[in-house]
Short mmCIF file of C-alpha atoms and ligand atoms in Angstrom, two decimals:
data_model
loop_
_atom_site.label_atom_id
_atom_site.label_comp_id
_atom_site.label_asym_id
_atom_site.label_seq_id
_atom_site.Cartn_x
_atom_site.Cartn_y
_atom_site.Cartn_z
CA MET A 776 -48.95 89.48 4.13
CA THR A 777 -48.34 89.88 7.84
CA GLU A 778 -44.57 89.38 8.08
CA THR A 779 -41.85 90.91 5.95
CA PRO A 780 -40.55 88.57 3.21
CA CYS A 781 -37.79 86.13 4.15
CA ARG A 782 -34.35 87.73 3.75
CA ASP A 783 -32.61 84.47 2.87
CA PHE A 784 -32.80 80.72 3.37
CA ARG A 785 -31.57 80.98 6.97
CA ASP A 786 -34.18 83.57 7.82
CA PHE A 787 -36.84 81.17 6.45
CA LEU A 788 -35.46 78.34 8.62
CA ASP A 789 -35.44 80.64 11.67
CA ARG A 790 -39.13 81.29 11.11
CA LEU A 791 -39.83 77.55 10.81
CA GLU A 792 -37.89 77.01 14.03
CA ARG A 793 -39.96 79.62 15.87
CA ARG A 794 -43.12 77.85 14.72
CA GLY A 795 -41.90 74.47 15.99
CA GLN A 796 -41.49 73.18 12.43
CA ILE A 797 -37.92 71.85 12.66
CA LYS A 798 -36.50 68.68 14.21
CA LEU A 799 -32.73 68.30 14.53
CA ILE A 800 -31.20 64.90 13.67
CA GLU A 801 -27.56 64.18 14.48
CA GLY A 802 -25.39 61.30 13.32
CA ALA A 803 -27.35 60.20 10.23
CA ASP A 804 -25.59 58.78 7.18
CA CYS A 805 -25.67 60.31 3.69
CA ASP A 806 -26.09 56.92 2.09
CA LEU A 807 -29.88 56.34 2.10
CA GLU A 808 -30.38 57.13 5.79
CA ILE A 809 -31.02 60.86 5.37
CA GLY A 810 -33.26 60.14 2.38
CA THR A 811 -35.30 57.48 4.15
CA LEU A 812 -35.70 59.52 7.34
CA THR A 813 -36.93 62.39 5.16
CA GLU A 814 -39.42 60.12 3.38
CA LEU A 815 -40.77 58.67 6.64
CA MET A 816 -41.20 62.08 8.26
CA CYS A 817 -42.80 63.66 5.19
CA GLU A 818 -45.28 60.76 5.04
CA ARG A 819 -46.23 61.61 8.61
CA ARG A 820 -46.58 65.31 7.71
CA GLY A 821 -44.11 65.94 10.54
CA PRO A 822 -41.58 68.75 10.98
CA MET A 823 -38.76 69.51 8.56
CA LEU A 824 -35.68 67.46 9.40
CA LEU A 825 -32.45 69.40 9.82
CA PHE A 826 -29.44 67.07 9.65
CA ASP A 827 -26.27 68.07 11.50
CA SER A 828 -23.12 66.17 12.54
CA ILE A 829 -23.67 64.00 9.51
CA ASN A 830 -21.52 60.84 9.53
CA GLY A 831 -18.05 61.69 8.27
CA PHE A 832 -18.67 65.46 8.03
CA PRO A 833 -17.90 68.33 10.39
CA ARG A 834 -20.56 69.60 12.76
CA GLY A 835 -22.22 72.64 11.21
CA TYR A 836 -22.38 71.23 7.68
CA ARG A 837 -26.14 70.79 7.61
CA ILE A 838 -28.86 69.56 5.28
CA ALA A 839 -32.39 71.01 5.49
CA ALA A 840 -34.63 68.43 3.83
CA LYS A 841 -37.95 69.31 2.13
CA PRO A 842 -38.52 72.61 3.97
CA TYR A 843 -41.55 73.58 1.84
CA SER A 844 -43.45 70.30 2.03
CA THR A 845 -46.59 71.33 3.84
CA PRO A 846 -49.01 74.14 2.98
CA LEU A 847 -48.14 75.86 6.29
CA ARG A 848 -44.39 75.85 5.57
CA THR A 849 -44.94 77.17 2.05
CA ALA A 850 -47.22 79.87 3.48
CA ILE A 851 -44.47 80.88 5.93
CA ALA A 852 -41.89 80.93 3.12
CA LEU A 853 -43.88 83.11 0.75
CA GLY A 854 -46.12 85.11 3.09
CA LEU A 855 -49.34 83.40 1.95
CA PRO A 856 -52.48 82.96 4.09
CA GLU A 857 -52.03 80.08 6.54
CA ASP A 858 -55.64 79.08 7.14
CA GLU A 859 -56.76 78.67 3.53
CA SER A 860 -56.97 75.42 1.60
CA PRO A 861 -54.14 74.93 -0.95
CA PHE A 862 -56.51 76.35 -3.58
CA GLY A 863 -57.21 79.43 -1.46
CA MET A 864 -53.46 79.98 -1.10
CA PHE A 865 -52.99 79.57 -4.83
CA ARG A 866 -55.73 82.13 -5.57
CA VAL A 867 -53.93 84.70 -3.42
CA TRP A 868 -50.68 83.81 -5.18
CA ARG A 869 -52.25 84.38 -8.59
CA GLU A 870 -53.65 87.72 -7.54
CA ARG A 871 -50.17 88.73 -6.41
CA MET A 872 -48.58 87.58 -9.68
CA GLY A 873 -51.24 89.56 -11.55
CA SER A 874 -49.54 92.78 -10.43
CA PHE A 875 -46.07 91.56 -11.44
CA ARG A 876 -43.56 94.19 -12.45
CA PRO A 877 -39.91 93.33 -12.94
CA VAL A 878 -37.59 94.17 -10.05
CA PRO A 879 -34.03 93.86 -11.45
CA PRO A 880 -31.25 92.58 -9.20
CA ARG A 881 -28.80 94.92 -7.47
CA ALA A 882 -25.01 94.44 -7.70
CA VAL A 883 -23.17 94.20 -4.39
CA GLN A 884 -19.49 93.69 -3.62
CA GLY A 885 -19.27 91.22 -0.76
CA SER A 886 -21.41 88.71 1.09
CA PRO A 887 -21.06 85.81 3.56
CA LEU A 888 -21.17 83.54 0.50
CA MET A 889 -17.51 84.42 -0.06
CA GLU A 890 -16.43 83.38 3.45
CA ASN A 891 -14.96 80.18 1.97
CA VAL A 892 -13.52 79.86 -1.52
CA GLN A 893 -12.27 76.78 -3.39
CA GLN A 894 -10.72 77.36 -6.81
CA GLY A 895 -9.25 75.23 -9.59
CA THR A 896 -7.70 71.99 -8.38
CA SER A 897 -8.59 72.84 -4.76
CA VAL A 898 -12.29 72.42 -5.56
CA ASP A 899 -13.61 69.40 -3.67
CA LEU A 900 -17.34 68.78 -3.77
CA CYS A 901 -16.82 65.63 -1.66
CA HIS A 902 -16.13 68.09 1.16
CA PHE A 903 -19.92 68.50 1.53
CA PRO A 904 -22.48 65.94 2.70
CA THR A 905 -24.28 64.74 -0.45
CA PRO A 906 -27.06 62.22 0.07
CA ARG A 907 -27.95 59.24 -2.04
CA TRP A 908 -31.64 59.93 -1.52
CA HIS A 909 -33.41 56.87 -2.98
CA GLU A 910 -32.26 53.24 -3.29
CA ARG A 911 -32.18 53.10 -7.08
CA ASP A 912 -30.64 56.53 -7.65
CA GLY A 913 -27.61 56.48 -9.95
CA GLY A 914 -25.52 58.15 -7.22
CA PRO A 915 -25.57 60.98 -4.70
CA TYR A 916 -27.32 64.20 -5.77
CA PHE A 917 -25.58 67.47 -4.94
CA GLY A 918 -28.17 69.76 -6.48
CA THR A 919 -31.82 69.18 -5.59
CA GLY A 920 -32.87 72.32 -3.69
CA CYS A 921 -30.98 74.35 -6.22
CA ALA A 922 -31.13 76.90 -9.03
CA VAL A 923 -29.02 76.78 -12.20
CA ILE A 924 -28.01 80.10 -13.77
CA THR A 925 -27.10 80.47 -17.45
CA ARG A 926 -26.88 83.34 -19.95
CA ASP A 927 -28.31 83.42 -23.46
CA PRO A 928 -25.35 83.90 -25.83
CA ASP A 929 -27.35 85.94 -28.39
CA GLU A 930 -30.14 87.66 -26.53
CA ASP A 931 -28.21 88.68 -23.40
CA TRP A 932 -30.56 87.63 -20.63
CA ILE A 933 -30.11 85.38 -17.61
CA ASN A 934 -32.15 82.25 -16.98
CA VAL A 935 -32.60 80.53 -13.63
CA GLY A 936 -34.13 77.03 -13.47
CA THR A 937 -34.13 74.17 -10.97
CA TYR A 938 -32.53 71.10 -12.56
CA ARG A 939 -31.12 68.14 -10.64
CA CYS A 940 -27.33 67.71 -10.40
CA GLN A 941 -25.63 64.40 -9.67
CA LEU A 942 -22.22 64.25 -7.97
CA HIS A 943 -19.79 62.48 -10.31
CA ASP A 944 -16.47 63.35 -8.64
CA ARG A 945 -14.68 66.11 -6.72
CA ARG A 946 -14.88 68.57 -9.62
CA THR A 947 -17.64 67.21 -11.86
CA LEU A 948 -21.42 67.23 -11.67
CA GLY A 949 -24.00 65.70 -14.02
CA ILE A 950 -27.12 67.63 -14.94
CA GLN A 951 -30.51 66.69 -16.35
CA VAL A 952 -32.52 69.42 -18.05
CA ALA A 953 -35.66 68.61 -20.04
CA PRO A 954 -35.23 69.54 -23.73
CA TYR A 955 -37.92 72.23 -23.63
CA HIS A 956 -36.58 74.01 -20.54
CA HIS A 957 -34.85 77.35 -20.99
CA GLY A 958 -31.58 76.20 -19.46
CA ASN A 959 -31.35 73.44 -22.06
CA LEU A 960 -32.24 75.76 -24.96
CA GLN A 961 -29.55 78.21 -23.84
CA MET A 962 -26.88 75.50 -23.43
CA ARG A 963 -27.53 74.22 -26.92
CA LYS A 964 -27.06 77.73 -28.33
CA TRP A 965 -23.55 77.89 -26.79
CA TRP A 966 -22.74 74.38 -28.04
CA ALA A 967 -23.94 75.21 -31.56
CA GLN A 968 -21.24 77.90 -31.56
CA GLY A 969 -18.71 75.24 -30.50
CA LYS A 970 -18.36 76.82 -27.03
CA SER A 971 -18.85 75.61 -23.47
CA CYS A 972 -21.77 77.20 -21.66
CA PRO A 973 -20.83 79.18 -18.51
CA VAL A 974 -22.97 78.10 -15.58
CA ALA A 975 -23.53 78.77 -11.89
CA LEU A 976 -25.27 76.36 -9.53
CA VAL A 977 -26.90 77.87 -6.45
CA VAL A 978 -27.61 75.59 -3.49
CA SER A 979 -30.23 76.80 -0.98
CA PRO A 980 -31.57 79.74 -2.97
CA GLU A 981 -33.77 81.98 -0.81
CA PRO A 982 -37.50 81.13 -0.94
CA CYS A 983 -38.52 83.76 -3.51
CA LEU A 984 -35.72 82.65 -5.85
CA PHE A 985 -36.53 78.95 -5.45
CA SER A 986 -40.14 79.81 -6.23
CA ALA A 987 -39.20 81.77 -9.38
CA SER A 988 -36.74 79.09 -10.45
CA THR A 989 -39.28 76.26 -10.24
CA ASN A 990 -42.28 78.05 -11.74
CA GLY A 991 -42.94 78.80 -15.38
CA VAL A 992 -41.56 82.21 -16.28
CA PRO A 993 -41.73 83.13 -19.99
CA TRP A 994 -38.73 82.71 -22.32
CA GLY A 995 -36.68 85.90 -22.42
CA THR A 996 -37.58 87.00 -18.89
CA THR A 997 -35.10 86.52 -16.08
CA GLU A 998 -36.32 84.73 -12.98
CA LEU A 999 -34.12 87.11 -10.92
CA GLU A 1000 -36.65 89.88 -11.62
CA TYR A 1001 -39.55 87.64 -10.55
CA ALA A 1002 -37.72 86.80 -7.37
CA GLY A 1003 -37.14 90.52 -6.72
CA PHE A 1004 -40.84 91.18 -7.26
CA LEU A 1005 -41.82 88.40 -4.84
CA LYS A 1006 -39.38 89.73 -2.28
CA GLY A 1007 -40.52 93.30 -2.70
CA GLU A 1008 -36.94 94.48 -3.18
CA PRO A 1009 -34.06 93.77 -5.59
CA LEU A 1010 -32.09 90.56 -5.11
CA ASP A 1011 -28.46 91.24 -4.19
CA VAL A 1012 -26.03 89.65 -6.65
CA LEU A 1013 -22.25 89.36 -6.86
CA SER A 1014 -20.47 89.19 -10.19
CA GLY A 1015 -19.11 85.67 -10.61
CA PRO A 1016 -15.27 85.84 -10.76
CA GLU A 1017 -15.09 82.93 -13.26
CA THR A 1018 -18.19 83.47 -15.40
CA GLY A 1019 -19.41 87.02 -14.86
CA LEU A 1020 -22.83 85.51 -14.07
CA PRO A 1021 -24.87 87.16 -11.29
CA LEU A 1022 -24.45 85.05 -8.14
CA PRO A 1023 -27.21 85.47 -5.52
CA ALA A 1024 -25.45 86.92 -2.49
CA SER A 1025 -27.90 85.32 -0.06
CA ALA A 1026 -27.09 81.74 -1.14
CA GLU A 1027 -25.47 79.19 1.13
CA LEU A 1028 -23.25 77.74 -1.60
CA VAL A 1029 -22.58 78.57 -5.25
CA ILE A 1030 -20.55 76.73 -7.86
CA GLU A 1031 -19.19 78.30 -11.02
CA GLY A 1032 -18.16 76.26 -13.99
CA GLU A 1033 -18.92 75.34 -17.56
CA LEU A 1034 -20.98 72.85 -19.50
CA PRO A 1035 -18.79 71.48 -22.33
CA PRO A 1036 -20.46 70.51 -25.63
CA PRO A 1037 -21.77 66.90 -25.57
CA ASP A 1038 -19.21 65.71 -28.16
CA GLU A 1039 -16.48 66.83 -25.75
CA GLU A 1040 -17.83 65.20 -22.59
CA GLN A 1041 -20.96 63.46 -21.33
CA ARG A 1042 -21.46 60.94 -18.54
CA MET A 1043 -24.15 58.54 -17.41
CA GLU A 1044 -26.67 60.41 -15.28
CA GLY A 1045 -29.59 58.95 -13.31
CA PRO A 1046 -31.81 57.23 -12.69
CA PHE A 1047 -33.38 59.36 -9.98
CA GLY A 1048 -36.60 58.83 -8.00
CA GLU A 1049 -39.01 61.34 -9.48
CA TYR A 1050 -42.04 63.38 -8.48
CA THR A 1051 -44.42 61.05 -10.32
CA GLY A 1052 -43.52 58.42 -7.70
CA TYR A 1053 -41.40 56.31 -10.09
CA TYR A 1054 -37.96 56.05 -11.61
CA ALA A 1055 -39.49 56.53 -15.06
CA GLY A 1056 -36.85 58.86 -16.52
CA ASP A 1057 -34.10 56.22 -16.59
CA GLU A 1058 -30.38 56.80 -16.94
CA GLY A 1059 -28.68 58.26 -19.97
CA MET A 1060 -25.59 60.02 -21.30
CA ARG A 1061 -26.06 63.61 -20.18
CA ALA A 1062 -24.20 66.90 -19.89
CA VAL A 1063 -21.67 67.60 -17.13
CA ILE A 1064 -20.64 70.70 -15.21
CA ARG A 1065 -16.87 71.13 -14.95
CA VAL A 1066 -16.50 73.00 -11.70
CA LYS A 1067 -14.03 75.90 -11.60
CA ALA A 1068 -14.86 77.40 -8.22
CA CYS A 1069 -17.01 76.82 -5.17
CA TYR A 1070 -18.03 79.49 -2.66
CA PHE A 1071 -19.85 78.78 0.59
CA ARG A 1072 -20.90 80.27 3.87
CA THR A 1073 -19.17 79.00 6.97
CA ASN A 1074 -21.22 76.05 8.25
CA PRO A 1075 -23.42 75.92 5.14
CA ILE A 1076 -27.04 74.74 5.28
CA LEU A 1077 -27.74 72.77 2.12
CA HIS A 1078 -31.33 72.56 0.89
CA GLY A 1079 -32.23 68.94 0.06
CA GLU A 1080 -35.29 68.53 -2.11
CA PRO A 1081 -35.63 64.85 -3.08
CA PRO A 1082 -38.81 64.09 -5.01
CA LEU A 1083 -40.97 61.64 -3.05
CA LYS A 1084 -43.86 59.41 -4.03
CA PRO A 1085 -47.17 61.31 -4.06
CA PRO A 1086 -49.14 62.52 -2.24
CA ILE A 1087 -46.04 64.11 -0.68
CA ASP A 1088 -45.40 67.30 -2.53
CA THR A 1089 -42.41 69.48 -3.07
CA TRP A 1090 -44.13 72.75 -3.19
CA ALA A 1091 -47.45 72.60 -1.48
CA CYS A 1092 -48.31 75.81 -3.22
CA PRO A 1093 -48.29 77.36 -5.71
CA PRO A 1094 -48.66 74.36 -7.97
CA ALA A 1095 -46.00 74.45 -10.63
CA GLY A 1096 -46.28 73.11 -14.15
CA SER A 1097 -49.23 73.71 -16.41
CA VAL A 1098 -51.81 74.96 -13.94
CA PRO A 1099 -51.25 78.72 -14.31
CA THR A 1100 -51.01 78.30 -18.11
CA VAL A 1101 -54.30 76.43 -18.26
CA TRP A 1102 -56.06 78.97 -16.03
CA ASP A 1103 -54.75 81.91 -18.08
CA GLY A 1104 -55.59 80.10 -21.31
CA LEU A 1105 -59.21 79.49 -20.33
CA LEU A 1106 -59.61 83.18 -19.50
CA LYS A 1107 -57.89 84.29 -22.71
CA ALA A 1108 -60.20 82.03 -24.69
CA GLY A 1109 -63.03 84.13 -23.24
CA LEU A 1110 -64.74 81.24 -21.45
CA PRO A 1111 -67.05 82.50 -18.68
CA GLY A 1112 -67.49 81.16 -15.16
CA ILE A 1113 -63.92 79.96 -14.60
CA LYS A 1114 -63.42 79.77 -10.81
CA GLY A 1115 -60.07 78.04 -10.68
CA VAL A 1116 -57.66 75.35 -11.85
CA PHE A 1117 -55.58 73.07 -9.65
CA ALA A 1118 -53.45 69.93 -9.85
CA LEU A 1119 -53.95 67.27 -7.19
CA ASN A 1120 -50.88 65.74 -5.53
CA THR A 1121 -50.53 62.85 -7.92
CA GLY A 1122 -47.31 63.96 -9.63
CA GLY A 1123 -47.32 67.12 -11.73
CA GLY A 1124 -50.60 67.70 -13.53
CA LEU A 1125 -51.55 64.01 -13.82
CA VAL A 1126 -54.91 64.81 -12.24
CA THR A 1127 -55.94 68.39 -13.03
CA THR A 1128 -59.18 69.95 -11.84
CA VAL A 1129 -61.19 72.94 -13.04
CA ALA A 1130 -64.03 74.53 -11.05
CA ILE A 1131 -66.68 76.44 -13.00
CA GLN A 1132 -69.98 78.16 -12.56
CA GLN A 1133 -72.02 76.55 -15.33
CA GLN A 1134 -73.77 79.04 -17.57
CA TYR A 1135 -75.15 77.19 -20.62
CA ALA A 1136 -75.65 73.76 -22.12
CA GLY A 1137 -72.32 72.20 -23.08
CA HIS A 1138 -70.32 74.75 -21.05
CA ALA A 1139 -68.67 72.23 -18.70
CA ARG A 1140 -67.55 69.95 -21.49
CA GLN A 1141 -66.29 72.87 -23.57
CA VAL A 1142 -64.18 74.11 -20.64
CA GLY A 1143 -62.85 70.59 -20.04
CA ARG A 1144 -61.88 70.11 -23.68
CA VAL A 1145 -60.10 73.46 -23.88
CA ALA A 1146 -58.35 72.85 -20.54
CA SER A 1147 -57.20 69.44 -21.75
CA GLY A 1148 -55.95 70.97 -24.99
CA LEU A 1149 -53.89 73.48 -23.02
CA MET A 1150 -52.02 70.79 -21.03
CA HIS A 1151 -48.61 70.59 -22.63
CA SER A 1152 -47.37 67.64 -20.61
CA MET A 1153 -48.54 64.56 -18.77
CA CYS A 1154 -52.20 64.55 -17.75
CA ARG A 1155 -54.27 61.42 -17.16
CA LEU A 1156 -57.49 62.92 -15.83
CA MET A 1157 -58.98 66.35 -16.49
CA ILE A 1158 -61.88 66.83 -14.10
CA VAL A 1159 -64.46 69.62 -14.28
CA VAL A 1160 -66.47 70.37 -11.11
CA ASP A 1161 -69.07 72.93 -10.01
CA ASP A 1162 -67.89 75.95 -8.06
CA ASP A 1163 -69.13 74.63 -4.70
CA ILE A 1164 -66.32 72.05 -4.88
CA ASP A 1165 -62.78 72.93 -3.74
CA PRO A 1166 -60.59 71.94 -6.71
CA SER A 1167 -57.64 71.25 -4.36
CA ASP A 1168 -59.53 68.80 -2.12
CA PRO A 1169 -59.19 65.23 -3.45
CA GLU A 1170 -62.03 63.88 -1.33
CA GLU A 1171 -64.43 66.61 -2.45
CA ILE A 1172 -63.43 65.89 -6.04
CA LEU A 1173 -64.11 62.17 -5.58
CA TRP A 1174 -67.47 62.97 -3.98
CA ALA A 1175 -68.36 65.14 -6.96
CA ILE A 1176 -67.38 62.42 -9.42
CA ALA A 1177 -69.24 59.79 -7.42
CA THR A 1178 -72.45 61.81 -7.17
CA ARG A 1179 -72.63 64.15 -10.16
CA SER A 1180 -71.20 62.15 -13.04
CA ASP A 1181 -72.75 59.37 -15.06
CA PRO A 1182 -69.69 57.56 -16.42
CA SER A 1183 -71.18 56.33 -19.70
CA THR A 1184 -71.82 59.92 -20.77
CA SER A 1185 -69.67 62.03 -18.43
CA PHE A 1186 -66.31 60.32 -19.12
CA GLU A 1187 -64.77 61.22 -22.47
CA MET A 1188 -61.71 59.38 -23.79
CA GLN A 1189 -59.06 61.37 -25.64
CA SER A 1190 -56.26 59.53 -27.44
CA GLU A 1191 -52.73 60.59 -28.44
CA CYS A 1192 -52.40 63.47 -25.98
CA PRO A 1193 -48.91 64.93 -25.48
CA SER A 1194 -47.08 63.35 -22.56
CA SER A 1195 -43.54 63.16 -21.20
CA PRO A 1196 -40.53 60.85 -20.90
CA LEU A 1197 -41.46 60.64 -17.21
CA ASP A 1198 -44.89 59.13 -17.95
CA PRO A 1199 -44.91 55.72 -16.24
CA VAL A 1200 -47.50 54.16 -18.61
CA ILE A 1201 -45.54 54.67 -21.85
CA PRO A 1202 -43.64 51.41 -22.53
CA PRO A 1203 -39.84 51.69 -22.86
CA ALA A 1204 -39.86 50.68 -26.53
CA ARG A 1205 -42.29 53.48 -27.40
CA LYS A 1206 -40.25 56.00 -25.44
CA LYS A 1207 -37.24 55.05 -27.57
CA THR A 1208 -39.16 55.84 -30.76
CA ARG A 1209 -40.17 59.17 -29.22
CA GLY A 1210 -43.78 58.01 -28.98
CA LEU A 1211 -44.41 60.32 -26.05
CA THR A 1212 -48.21 60.35 -26.20
CA ALA A 1213 -50.80 58.80 -23.91
CA SER A 1214 -54.56 58.80 -23.63
CA ARG A 1215 -56.53 60.93 -21.21
CA ALA A 1216 -60.02 60.95 -19.71
CA LEU A 1217 -62.07 64.09 -19.42
CA ILE A 1218 -64.49 63.73 -16.51
CA ILE A 1219 -67.47 66.04 -16.22
CA ALA A 1220 -68.39 65.90 -12.53
CA CYS A 1221 -70.88 68.78 -12.61
CA ARG A 1222 -74.63 68.68 -11.98
CA PRO A 1223 -76.23 67.98 -15.41
CA TRP A 1224 -77.03 71.40 -16.87
CA GLU A 1225 -80.46 70.58 -18.29
CA TRP A 1226 -81.93 69.55 -14.92
CA LYS A 1227 -79.53 71.08 -12.45
CA ASP A 1228 -82.32 72.99 -10.69
CA GLN A 1229 -84.01 69.69 -9.82
CA PHE A 1230 -80.73 68.05 -8.77
CA PRO A 1231 -80.98 66.87 -5.11
CA ALA A 1232 -80.09 69.60 -2.63
CA VAL A 1233 -76.77 69.29 -0.77
CA ASN A 1234 -77.08 68.16 2.85
CA ARG A 1235 -75.26 71.05 4.49
CA GLY A 1236 -76.50 74.16 6.26
CA SER A 1237 -77.05 77.22 4.08
CA ASP A 1238 -74.38 79.91 4.13
CA GLU A 1239 -76.78 82.20 5.99
CA LEU A 1240 -77.62 79.62 8.70
CA ARG A 1241 -74.00 78.58 9.16
CA GLN A 1242 -72.88 82.17 9.45
CA ARG A 1243 -75.55 83.03 12.01
CA VAL A 1244 -74.79 80.01 14.23
CA TYR A 1245 -71.04 80.45 13.85
CA ASP A 1246 -71.22 84.11 14.85
CA LYS A 1247 -73.23 83.29 17.98
CA TRP A 1248 -70.98 80.36 18.98
CA ARG A 1249 -67.65 81.62 17.68
CA ALA A 1250 -65.79 80.71 20.90
CA VAL A 1251 -66.49 77.00 20.27
CA PHE A 1252 -64.36 77.16 17.12
CA ARG A 1253 -61.44 79.16 18.45
CA GLU A 1254 -58.99 76.30 18.14
CA HIS A 1255 -60.63 74.80 15.07
CA SER A 1256 -59.86 77.07 12.18
CA GLY A 1257 -60.06 75.34 8.84
CA SER A 1258 -62.32 75.10 5.89
CA LEU A 1259 -65.50 76.90 6.85
CA VAL A 1260 -66.81 77.28 3.33
CA GLY A 1261 -69.00 80.30 2.86
CA LEU A 1262 -68.22 81.87 6.26
CA GLN A 1263 -66.99 85.42 6.46
CA GLU A 1264 -64.57 86.18 9.28
CA ALA A 1265 -65.92 89.29 11.00
C1 FMN B 2202 -37.96 70.35 -6.89
C2 FMN B 2202 -37.95 70.48 -8.39
C3 FMN B 2202 -37.01 69.79 -9.12
C4 FMN B 2202 -36.96 69.89 -10.51
N1 FMN B 2202 -36.03 69.20 -11.19
C5 FMN B 2202 -35.96 69.31 -12.53
C6 FMN B 2202 -34.96 68.60 -13.28
O1 FMN B 2202 -34.17 67.84 -12.72
N2 FMN B 2202 -34.91 68.77 -14.61
C7 FMN B 2202 -35.80 69.57 -15.27
O2 FMN B 2202 -35.71 69.69 -16.47
N3 FMN B 2202 -36.78 70.26 -14.59
C8 FMN B 2202 -36.87 70.14 -13.25
N4 FMN B 2202 -37.83 70.82 -12.55
C9 FMN B 2202 -38.78 71.70 -13.28
C10 FMN B 2202 -38.18 73.06 -13.61
O3 FMN B 2202 -37.37 73.56 -12.59
C11 FMN B 2202 -39.28 74.11 -13.87
O4 FMN B 2202 -40.12 73.65 -14.89
C12 FMN B 2202 -38.73 75.48 -14.22
O5 FMN B 2202 -39.80 76.39 -14.39
C13 FMN B 2202 -37.90 75.46 -15.47
O6 FMN B 2202 -37.37 76.76 -15.69
P1 FMN B 2202 -37.01 77.24 -17.15
O7 FMN B 2202 -38.31 77.31 -17.92
O8 FMN B 2202 -36.38 78.57 -16.99
O9 FMN B 2202 -36.09 76.23 -17.74
C14 FMN B 2202 -37.90 70.71 -11.17
C15 FMN B 2202 -38.87 71.40 -10.43
C16 FMN B 2202 -38.91 71.29 -9.05
C17 FMN B 2202 -39.97 72.02 -8.28
MN1 MN B 2203 -36.81 80.54 -17.62
#
C-alpha cells in the first residue's frame, strides 16, 4: 500500500478528484435524471459523477454516484495495486484478509456528523435529495450507498450490513433485507420478543466500512472490527443518543430509529432495479424504519449506489458474495492446485470461474463439482480453467472454453441447485411456492488431462523471451502498463 488508508468518505473523494476521476454536474433532477446520467457515464467507464445544486435542493447537498465502479477507483479506495487485473487485486485483498485480527472501534464524544440534528417531529428526510434511480423503481431510494447497524438482543454484538432503504415519507423508510442476512436474523429476534428493533442507518460510510458492510463477515463478528482492521486503526464511533448503537463518526449522515414488528407496521417496498440487471425481486410488504433522529454534516455528500445492468459493477473488487467462501472451501477440502476463484461481471456469482493447475485425471471436474456445491446462491455457469488463464478476464475465459472444451463431454448439467428470489429464470409461480432452485452447467475448459502434453502449444512468446525483450525495450512500454503476464517488474 503506497498511501495511507482513506480517513473518511470525503478523503476518498478528494483522492478521486486529484486523479481526475470526478465530474461535477449541476442542475440535475432527482427524478430519473441523476440515475440515467449515472447509468450512461458508468457504461462509458467515465469519471464518477458528483451532483450538486440538485433541482429543488440547496447548493452543497451533493450526491456522489457509484464512486467505486472501476477497478482503479476501488484500488484508490482500499489501497490495492492499480496495475493488476481485477483478479490480481483480489489476490492481494485475500492475502491481506488472511492476516485479519479484530480492531475494535473507539468511542469518541463529538464529530462533524453532529453539526446538524433533527429530532422527533422535526425529522424531515425530504430535506435531502433522494433519487428515483430507475424507471420502474417503487419510489426514491434514500439508502443505497449505506450501512445498517443493529444489535443482537441475546448475544450482544453489533452487525453492519448494506441493505437498500426506500423513502416512504418524511419520517419513514422501507427496508429490504434477505432472510439469511444477519440484519434480518437479528430483527426477527427482537420481534419474537414482541419488541421493535433499534436501528441506525449510515449514509456514505467510509470506504473500509462500506467494504466490511457489503462483504461476507461471519455471524457473531462485528463488521466494525473488520473495518478497523482494513483501516489499520480503530473506527471512531459516537454513542447513539436514541439507541445507544455505535454511530460511525466519519459518516456524512446517520439516522436512528426502530424497526417495529411486522404485525405492527409494514409497507409496500420495491421493486428496485437490481444487480442481476433485472427487476426480479418484485415488490412486497416489508419492514419499515420509524425515524427518531437524523444527524448530518453541513453540506452532506450522499453516496448513491444504484445497481446497474451488468457488466457495470458496484464493487470492482473484491468480488462480494460466494467467491471467498468457495475459494476457502476448496482449500479446506484439501484440493491441490487451486490458483483462484472469481465471479465475472454478470450479476453476483452467476458466472463463477476457478483456475487450477491440473495434477491428476479427474482433478478439474472434481474441483468444479466441489466449487459448484459450495455456491449457496445463484450460479448459472461454473467454469474451470487452467492456471495460464486469468479467471477475471471474460475474453480469456471464452477463449479457453472455445479452444479447450469439447461440449458433449466437458459440459455437465446439474439440476435443482439452490438459487435466489432474484434469479430471473425462475417463473413467478414457482417463486411463490418457494421453488427457488435452478439448473447449472459445469464447464471444464481445461486442456484434457490424458493428452495435455500433446495439446497444441499456445501462440505467445515464452516467459523467458518476453522478459528478455521487454527488459531491453522497456522504454517502449512506459505508457502502456497492463497485463504483461509472466513479466517481472525489475
Ligand atoms: C451495493 C450493495 C447493495 C446491497 N443491497 C442489499 C439489499 O438491499 N438487501 C440485502 O439483503 N442485501 C444487499 N446487499 C448484500 C449485503 O449487503 C451483503 O451480503 C452483506 O455481506 C450482508 O451482511 P450481513 O451478512 O451482516 O447481513 C447489497 C450489497 C451491495 C454491495
Ligand atoms: Mn454480518
